[in-house]
Every structure is written in C-alpha cells, then in structure tokens.
mmCIF file of N, CA and C in Angstrom:
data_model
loop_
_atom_site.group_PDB
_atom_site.id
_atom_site.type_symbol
_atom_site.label_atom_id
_atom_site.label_comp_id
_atom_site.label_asym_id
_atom_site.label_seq_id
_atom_site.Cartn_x
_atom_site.Cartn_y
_atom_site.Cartn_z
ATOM 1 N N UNK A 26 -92.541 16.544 -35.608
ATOM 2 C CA UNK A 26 -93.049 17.728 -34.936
ATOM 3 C C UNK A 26 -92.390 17.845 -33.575
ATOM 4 N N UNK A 27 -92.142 19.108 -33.387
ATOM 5 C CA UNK A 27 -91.685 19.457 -31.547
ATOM 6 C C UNK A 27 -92.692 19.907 -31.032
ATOM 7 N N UNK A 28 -93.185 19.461 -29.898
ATOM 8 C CA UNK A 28 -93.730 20.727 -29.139
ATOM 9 C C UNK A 28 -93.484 20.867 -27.704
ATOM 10 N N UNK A 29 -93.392 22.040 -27.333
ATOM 11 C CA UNK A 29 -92.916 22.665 -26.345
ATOM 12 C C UNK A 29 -94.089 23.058 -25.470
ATOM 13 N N UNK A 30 -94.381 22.572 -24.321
ATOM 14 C CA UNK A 30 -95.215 22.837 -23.467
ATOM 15 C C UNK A 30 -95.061 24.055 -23.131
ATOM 16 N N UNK A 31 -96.209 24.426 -22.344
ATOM 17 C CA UNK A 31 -96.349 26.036 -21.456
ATOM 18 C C UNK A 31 -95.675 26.381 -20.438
ATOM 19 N N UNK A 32 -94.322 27.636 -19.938
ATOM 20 C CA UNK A 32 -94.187 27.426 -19.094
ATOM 21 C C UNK A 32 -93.082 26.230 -19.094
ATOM 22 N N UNK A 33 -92.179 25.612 -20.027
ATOM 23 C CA UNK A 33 -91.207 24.660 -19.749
ATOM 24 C C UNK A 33 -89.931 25.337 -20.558
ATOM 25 N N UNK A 34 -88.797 24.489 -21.087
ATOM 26 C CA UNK A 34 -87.192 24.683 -21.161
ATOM 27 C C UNK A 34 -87.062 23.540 -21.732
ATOM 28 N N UNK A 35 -86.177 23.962 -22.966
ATOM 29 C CA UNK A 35 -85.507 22.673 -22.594
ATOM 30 C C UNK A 35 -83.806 22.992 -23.032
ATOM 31 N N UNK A 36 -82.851 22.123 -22.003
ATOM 32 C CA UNK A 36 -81.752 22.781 -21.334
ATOM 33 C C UNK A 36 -80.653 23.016 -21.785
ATOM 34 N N UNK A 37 -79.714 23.532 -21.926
ATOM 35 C CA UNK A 37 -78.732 23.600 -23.058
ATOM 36 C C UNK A 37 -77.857 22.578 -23.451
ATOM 37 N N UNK A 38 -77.629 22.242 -24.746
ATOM 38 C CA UNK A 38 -77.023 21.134 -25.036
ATOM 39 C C UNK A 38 -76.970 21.598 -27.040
ATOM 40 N N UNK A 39 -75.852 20.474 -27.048
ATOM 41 C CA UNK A 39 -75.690 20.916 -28.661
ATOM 42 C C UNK A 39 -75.147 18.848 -28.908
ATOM 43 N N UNK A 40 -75.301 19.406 -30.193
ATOM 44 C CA UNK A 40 -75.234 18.030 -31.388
ATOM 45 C C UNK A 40 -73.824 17.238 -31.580
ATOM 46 N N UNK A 41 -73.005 16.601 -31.345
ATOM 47 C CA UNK A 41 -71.965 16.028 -31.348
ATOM 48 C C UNK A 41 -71.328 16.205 -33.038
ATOM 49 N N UNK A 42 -71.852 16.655 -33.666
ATOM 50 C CA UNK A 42 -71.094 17.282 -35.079
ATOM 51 C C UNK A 42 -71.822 17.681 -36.005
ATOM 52 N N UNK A 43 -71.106 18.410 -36.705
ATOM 53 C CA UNK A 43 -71.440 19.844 -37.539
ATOM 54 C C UNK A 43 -72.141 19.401 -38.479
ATOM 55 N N UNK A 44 -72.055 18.263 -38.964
ATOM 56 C CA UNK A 44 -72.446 17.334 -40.460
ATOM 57 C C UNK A 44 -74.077 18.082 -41.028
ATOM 58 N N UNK A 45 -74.680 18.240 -40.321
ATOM 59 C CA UNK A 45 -76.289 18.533 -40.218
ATOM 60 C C UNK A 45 -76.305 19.912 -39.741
ATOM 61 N N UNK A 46 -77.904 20.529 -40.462
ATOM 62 C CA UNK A 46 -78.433 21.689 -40.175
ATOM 63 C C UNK A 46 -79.528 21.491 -39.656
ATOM 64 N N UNK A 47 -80.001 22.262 -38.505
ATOM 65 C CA UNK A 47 -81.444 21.917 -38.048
ATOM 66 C C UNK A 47 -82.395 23.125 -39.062
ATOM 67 N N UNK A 48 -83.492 22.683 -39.552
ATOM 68 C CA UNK A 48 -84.377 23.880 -39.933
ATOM 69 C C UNK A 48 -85.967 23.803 -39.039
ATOM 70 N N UNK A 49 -86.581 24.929 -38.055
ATOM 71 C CA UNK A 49 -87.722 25.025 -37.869
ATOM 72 C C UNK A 49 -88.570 25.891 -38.012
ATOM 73 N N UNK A 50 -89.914 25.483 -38.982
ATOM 74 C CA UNK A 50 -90.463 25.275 -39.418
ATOM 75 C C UNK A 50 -91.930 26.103 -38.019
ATOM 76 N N UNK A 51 -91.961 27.470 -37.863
ATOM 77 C CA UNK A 51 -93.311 27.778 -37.051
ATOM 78 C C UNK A 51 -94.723 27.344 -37.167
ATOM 79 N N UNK A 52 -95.051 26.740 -36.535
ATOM 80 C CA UNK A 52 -96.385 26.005 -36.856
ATOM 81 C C UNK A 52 -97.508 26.867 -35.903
ATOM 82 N N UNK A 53 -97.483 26.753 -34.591
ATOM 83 C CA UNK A 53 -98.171 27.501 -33.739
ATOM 84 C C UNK A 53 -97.270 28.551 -32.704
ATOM 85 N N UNK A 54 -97.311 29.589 -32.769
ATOM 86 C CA UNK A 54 -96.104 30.043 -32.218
ATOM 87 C C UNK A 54 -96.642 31.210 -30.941
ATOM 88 N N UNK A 55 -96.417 31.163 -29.839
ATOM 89 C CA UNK A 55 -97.059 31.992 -28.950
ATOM 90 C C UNK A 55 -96.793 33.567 -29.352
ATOM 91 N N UNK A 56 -97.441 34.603 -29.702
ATOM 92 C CA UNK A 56 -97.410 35.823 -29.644
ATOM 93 C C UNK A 56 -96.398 36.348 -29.001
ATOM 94 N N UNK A 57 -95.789 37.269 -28.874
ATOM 95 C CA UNK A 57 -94.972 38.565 -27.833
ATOM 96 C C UNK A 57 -93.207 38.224 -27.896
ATOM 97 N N UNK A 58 -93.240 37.211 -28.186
ATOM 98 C CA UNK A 58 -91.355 37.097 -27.878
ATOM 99 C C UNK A 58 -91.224 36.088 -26.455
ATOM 100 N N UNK A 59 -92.013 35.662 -25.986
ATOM 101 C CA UNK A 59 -91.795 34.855 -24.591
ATOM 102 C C UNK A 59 -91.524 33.321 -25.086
ATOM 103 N N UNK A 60 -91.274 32.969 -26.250
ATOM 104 C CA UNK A 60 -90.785 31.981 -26.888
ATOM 105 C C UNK A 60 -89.912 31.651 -27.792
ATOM 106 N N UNK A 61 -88.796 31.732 -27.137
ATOM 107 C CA UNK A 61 -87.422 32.034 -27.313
ATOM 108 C C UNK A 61 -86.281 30.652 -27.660
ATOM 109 N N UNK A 62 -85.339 30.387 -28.759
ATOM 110 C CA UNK A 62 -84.066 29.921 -28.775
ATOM 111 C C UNK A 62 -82.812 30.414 -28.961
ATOM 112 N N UNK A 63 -82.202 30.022 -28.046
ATOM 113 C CA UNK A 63 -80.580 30.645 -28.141
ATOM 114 C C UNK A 63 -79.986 29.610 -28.530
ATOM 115 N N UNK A 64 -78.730 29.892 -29.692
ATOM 116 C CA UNK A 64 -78.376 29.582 -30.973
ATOM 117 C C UNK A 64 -76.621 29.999 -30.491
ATOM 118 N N UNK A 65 -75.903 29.386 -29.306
ATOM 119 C CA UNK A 65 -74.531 30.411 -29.486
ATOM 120 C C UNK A 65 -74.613 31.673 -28.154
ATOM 121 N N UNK A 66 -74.598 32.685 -28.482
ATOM 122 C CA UNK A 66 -74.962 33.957 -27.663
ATOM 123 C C UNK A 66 -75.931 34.832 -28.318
ATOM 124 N N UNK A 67 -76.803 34.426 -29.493
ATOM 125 C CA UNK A 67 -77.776 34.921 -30.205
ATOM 126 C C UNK A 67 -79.110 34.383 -29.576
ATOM 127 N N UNK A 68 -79.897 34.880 -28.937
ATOM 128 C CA UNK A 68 -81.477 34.768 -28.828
ATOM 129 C C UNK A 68 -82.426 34.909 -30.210
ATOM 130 N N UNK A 69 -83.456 34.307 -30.873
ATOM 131 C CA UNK A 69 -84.095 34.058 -31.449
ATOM 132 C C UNK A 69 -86.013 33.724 -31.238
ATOM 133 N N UNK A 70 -86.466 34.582 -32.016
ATOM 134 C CA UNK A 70 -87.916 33.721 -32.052
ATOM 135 C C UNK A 70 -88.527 32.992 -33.273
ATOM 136 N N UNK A 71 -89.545 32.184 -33.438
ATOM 137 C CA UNK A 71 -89.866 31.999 -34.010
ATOM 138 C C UNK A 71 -91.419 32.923 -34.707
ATOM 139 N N UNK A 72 -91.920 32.418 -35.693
ATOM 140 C CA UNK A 72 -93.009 33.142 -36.439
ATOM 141 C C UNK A 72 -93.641 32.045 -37.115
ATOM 142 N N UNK A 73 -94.874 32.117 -37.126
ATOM 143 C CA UNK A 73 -95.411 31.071 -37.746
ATOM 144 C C UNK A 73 -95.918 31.081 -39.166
ATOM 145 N N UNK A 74 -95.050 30.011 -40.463
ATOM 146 C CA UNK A 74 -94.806 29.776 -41.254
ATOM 147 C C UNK A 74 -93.656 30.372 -42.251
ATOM 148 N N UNK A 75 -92.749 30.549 -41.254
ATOM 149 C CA UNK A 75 -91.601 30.645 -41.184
ATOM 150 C C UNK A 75 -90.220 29.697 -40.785
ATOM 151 N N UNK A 76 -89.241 30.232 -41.506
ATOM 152 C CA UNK A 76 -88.162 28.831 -40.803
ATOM 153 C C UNK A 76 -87.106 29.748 -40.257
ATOM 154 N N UNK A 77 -86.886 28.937 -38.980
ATOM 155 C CA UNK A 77 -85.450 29.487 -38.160
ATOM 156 C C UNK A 77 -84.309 28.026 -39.271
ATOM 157 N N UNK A 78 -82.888 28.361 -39.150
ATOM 158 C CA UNK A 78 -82.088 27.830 -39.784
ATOM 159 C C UNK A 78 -80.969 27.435 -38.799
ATOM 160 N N UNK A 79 -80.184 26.597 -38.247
ATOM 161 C CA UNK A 79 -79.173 26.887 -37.733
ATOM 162 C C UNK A 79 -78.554 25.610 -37.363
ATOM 163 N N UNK A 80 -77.423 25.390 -36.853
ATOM 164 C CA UNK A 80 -76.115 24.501 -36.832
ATOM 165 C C UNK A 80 -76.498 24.197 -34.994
ATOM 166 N N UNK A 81 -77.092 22.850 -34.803
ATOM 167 C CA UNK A 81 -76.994 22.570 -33.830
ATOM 168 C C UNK A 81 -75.733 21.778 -33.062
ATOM 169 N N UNK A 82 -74.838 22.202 -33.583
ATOM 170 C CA UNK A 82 -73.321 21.969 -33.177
ATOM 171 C C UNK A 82 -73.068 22.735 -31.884
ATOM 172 N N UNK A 83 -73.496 23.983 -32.461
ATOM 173 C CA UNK A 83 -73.237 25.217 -31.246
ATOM 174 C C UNK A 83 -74.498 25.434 -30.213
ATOM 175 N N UNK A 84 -73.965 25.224 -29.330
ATOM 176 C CA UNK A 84 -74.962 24.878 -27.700
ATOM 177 C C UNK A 84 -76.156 25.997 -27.956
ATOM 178 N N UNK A 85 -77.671 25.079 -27.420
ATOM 179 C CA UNK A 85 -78.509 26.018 -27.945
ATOM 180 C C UNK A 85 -79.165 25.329 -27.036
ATOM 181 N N UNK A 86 -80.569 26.309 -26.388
ATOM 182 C CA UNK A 86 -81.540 25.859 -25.599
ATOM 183 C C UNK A 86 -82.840 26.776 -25.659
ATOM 184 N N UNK A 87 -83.833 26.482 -25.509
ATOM 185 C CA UNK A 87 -85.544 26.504 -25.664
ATOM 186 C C UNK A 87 -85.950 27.048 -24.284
ATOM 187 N N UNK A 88 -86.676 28.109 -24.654
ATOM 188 C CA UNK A 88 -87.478 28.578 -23.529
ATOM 189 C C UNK A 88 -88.812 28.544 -23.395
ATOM 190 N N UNK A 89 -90.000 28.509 -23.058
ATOM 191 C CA UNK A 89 -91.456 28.700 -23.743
ATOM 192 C C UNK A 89 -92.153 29.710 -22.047
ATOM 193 N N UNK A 90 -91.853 30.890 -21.849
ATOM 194 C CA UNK A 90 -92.201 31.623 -20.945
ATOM 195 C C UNK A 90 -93.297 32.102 -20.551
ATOM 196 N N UNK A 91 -94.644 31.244 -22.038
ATOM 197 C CA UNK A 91 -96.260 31.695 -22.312
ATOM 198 C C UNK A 91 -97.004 30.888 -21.585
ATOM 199 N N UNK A 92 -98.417 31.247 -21.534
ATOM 200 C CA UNK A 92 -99.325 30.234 -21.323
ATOM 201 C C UNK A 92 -99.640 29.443 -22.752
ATOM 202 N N UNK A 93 -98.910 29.514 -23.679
ATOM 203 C CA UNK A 93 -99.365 28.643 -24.509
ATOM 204 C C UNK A 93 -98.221 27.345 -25.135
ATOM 205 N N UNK A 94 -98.738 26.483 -25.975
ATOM 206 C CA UNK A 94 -97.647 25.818 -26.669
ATOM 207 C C UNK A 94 -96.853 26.234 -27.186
ATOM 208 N N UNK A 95 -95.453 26.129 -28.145
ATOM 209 C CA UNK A 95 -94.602 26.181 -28.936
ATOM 210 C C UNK A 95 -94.427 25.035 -30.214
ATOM 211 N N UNK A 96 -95.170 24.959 -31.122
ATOM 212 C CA UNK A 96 -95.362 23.944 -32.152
ATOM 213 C C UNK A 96 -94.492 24.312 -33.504
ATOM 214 N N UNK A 97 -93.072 23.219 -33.795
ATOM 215 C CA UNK A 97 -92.477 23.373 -34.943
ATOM 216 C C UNK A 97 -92.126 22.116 -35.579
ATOM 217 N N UNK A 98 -92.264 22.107 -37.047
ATOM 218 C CA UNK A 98 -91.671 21.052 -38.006
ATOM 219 C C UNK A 98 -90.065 21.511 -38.143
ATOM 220 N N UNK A 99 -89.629 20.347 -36.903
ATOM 221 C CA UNK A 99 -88.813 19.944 -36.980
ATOM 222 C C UNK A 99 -88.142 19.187 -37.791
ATOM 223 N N UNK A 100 -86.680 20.100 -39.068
ATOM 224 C CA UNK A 100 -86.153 19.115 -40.327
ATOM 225 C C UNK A 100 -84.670 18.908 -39.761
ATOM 226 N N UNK A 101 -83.924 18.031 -40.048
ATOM 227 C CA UNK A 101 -82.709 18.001 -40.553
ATOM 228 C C UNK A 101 -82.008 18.004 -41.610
ATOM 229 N N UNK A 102 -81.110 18.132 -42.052
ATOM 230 C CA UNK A 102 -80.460 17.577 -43.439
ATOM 231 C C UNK A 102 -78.939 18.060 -43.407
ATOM 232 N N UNK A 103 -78.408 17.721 -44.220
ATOM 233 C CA UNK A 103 -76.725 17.341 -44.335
ATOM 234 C C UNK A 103 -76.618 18.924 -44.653
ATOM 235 N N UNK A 104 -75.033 19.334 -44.000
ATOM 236 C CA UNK A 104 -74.514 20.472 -43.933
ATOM 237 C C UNK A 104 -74.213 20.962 -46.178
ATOM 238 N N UNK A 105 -74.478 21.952 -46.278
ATOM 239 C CA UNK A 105 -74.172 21.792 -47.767
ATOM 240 C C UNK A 105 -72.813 22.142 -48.014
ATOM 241 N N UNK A 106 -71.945 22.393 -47.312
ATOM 242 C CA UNK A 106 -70.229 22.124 -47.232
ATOM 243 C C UNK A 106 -69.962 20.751 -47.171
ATOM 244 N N UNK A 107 -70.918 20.037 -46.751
ATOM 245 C CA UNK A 107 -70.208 18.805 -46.517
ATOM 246 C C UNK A 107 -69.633 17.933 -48.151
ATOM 247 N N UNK A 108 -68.946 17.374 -48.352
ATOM 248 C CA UNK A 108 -68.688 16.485 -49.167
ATOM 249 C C UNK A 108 -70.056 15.235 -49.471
ATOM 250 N N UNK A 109 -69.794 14.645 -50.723
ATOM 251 C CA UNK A 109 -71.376 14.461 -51.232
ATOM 252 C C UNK A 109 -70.812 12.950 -50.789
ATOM 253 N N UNK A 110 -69.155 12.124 -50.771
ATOM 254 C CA UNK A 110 -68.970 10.701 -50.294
ATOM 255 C C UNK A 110 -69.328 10.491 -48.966
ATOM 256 N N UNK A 111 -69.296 11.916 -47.918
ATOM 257 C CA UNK A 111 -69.099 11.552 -46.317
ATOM 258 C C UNK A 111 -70.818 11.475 -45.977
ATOM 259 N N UNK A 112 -71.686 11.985 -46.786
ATOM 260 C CA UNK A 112 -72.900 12.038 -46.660
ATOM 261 C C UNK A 112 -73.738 10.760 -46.673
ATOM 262 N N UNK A 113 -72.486 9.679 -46.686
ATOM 263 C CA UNK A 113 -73.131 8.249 -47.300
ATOM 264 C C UNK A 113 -72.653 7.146 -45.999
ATOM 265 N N UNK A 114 -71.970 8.160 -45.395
ATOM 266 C CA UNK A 114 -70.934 7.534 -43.841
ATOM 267 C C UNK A 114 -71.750 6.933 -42.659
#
C-alpha cells in the first residue's frame, strides 16, 4: 500500500530501468482533482477502484493538494516486451 499524506509531494524521480510497469490501484482517493501524478509531461488522477498504468522509467512525481489522504495498491510486474529469459536476471 502507498499512502500519501495531506498536503505533501513526493519529488520527482524515476526508476533506473524500463524492465517493470508500475500499476495503481485507487483505494481512497480525495475528490476534485487536487490529487495528482505526473507521468512524463502528462498530469493524471486517480479514481477509486480503478488502475492508473505506467512506466516508471520516465520521471514522475505525486502531489496530494487536499485535506485528505491519497491511498493506493501499489503493483509491479515485468514489462510484457520484455523477454521471458531476462525476467529471471
């Protein structure tokens, strides 16, 4: 699980290789759009019981601009381009 306090960030940074996809998973999600990830130069929200999808390769950072939490099931798993031997690396 992630959760994102009220009112916090967290700062831009990306994943040292492509190998993996992040998927999250809305669990509690603040109302209005004030809880925000940028993905690249794409802004994003989440919805709860819903999944955002995306390649944390490319620099991405968390905003939470509410008075409330930001709660997601946080998954990983192997890129499905990847080769099925390098998956064993």
């Amino acid at each position: 699980l992630s959760r994102l306090a009220p009112r916090s960030a967290i700062r831009p940074h990306c994943a040292p290789t492509n190998l993996r996809l992040t998927c999250h998973l809305g669990l509690a999600v603040p109302p209005g759009g004030g809880c925000r990830i940028r993905v690249g130069a794409d802004w994003r929200t989440w919805a709860e019981g819903r999944c955002l999808l995306f390649d944390d390769s490319f620099e991405h950072e968390v905003r939470n601009d509410t008075d409330r939490a930001r709660v997601v099931l946080l998954l990983r798993f192997f890129h499905p381009d990847l080769a099925p031997a390098r998956r064993g690396a």
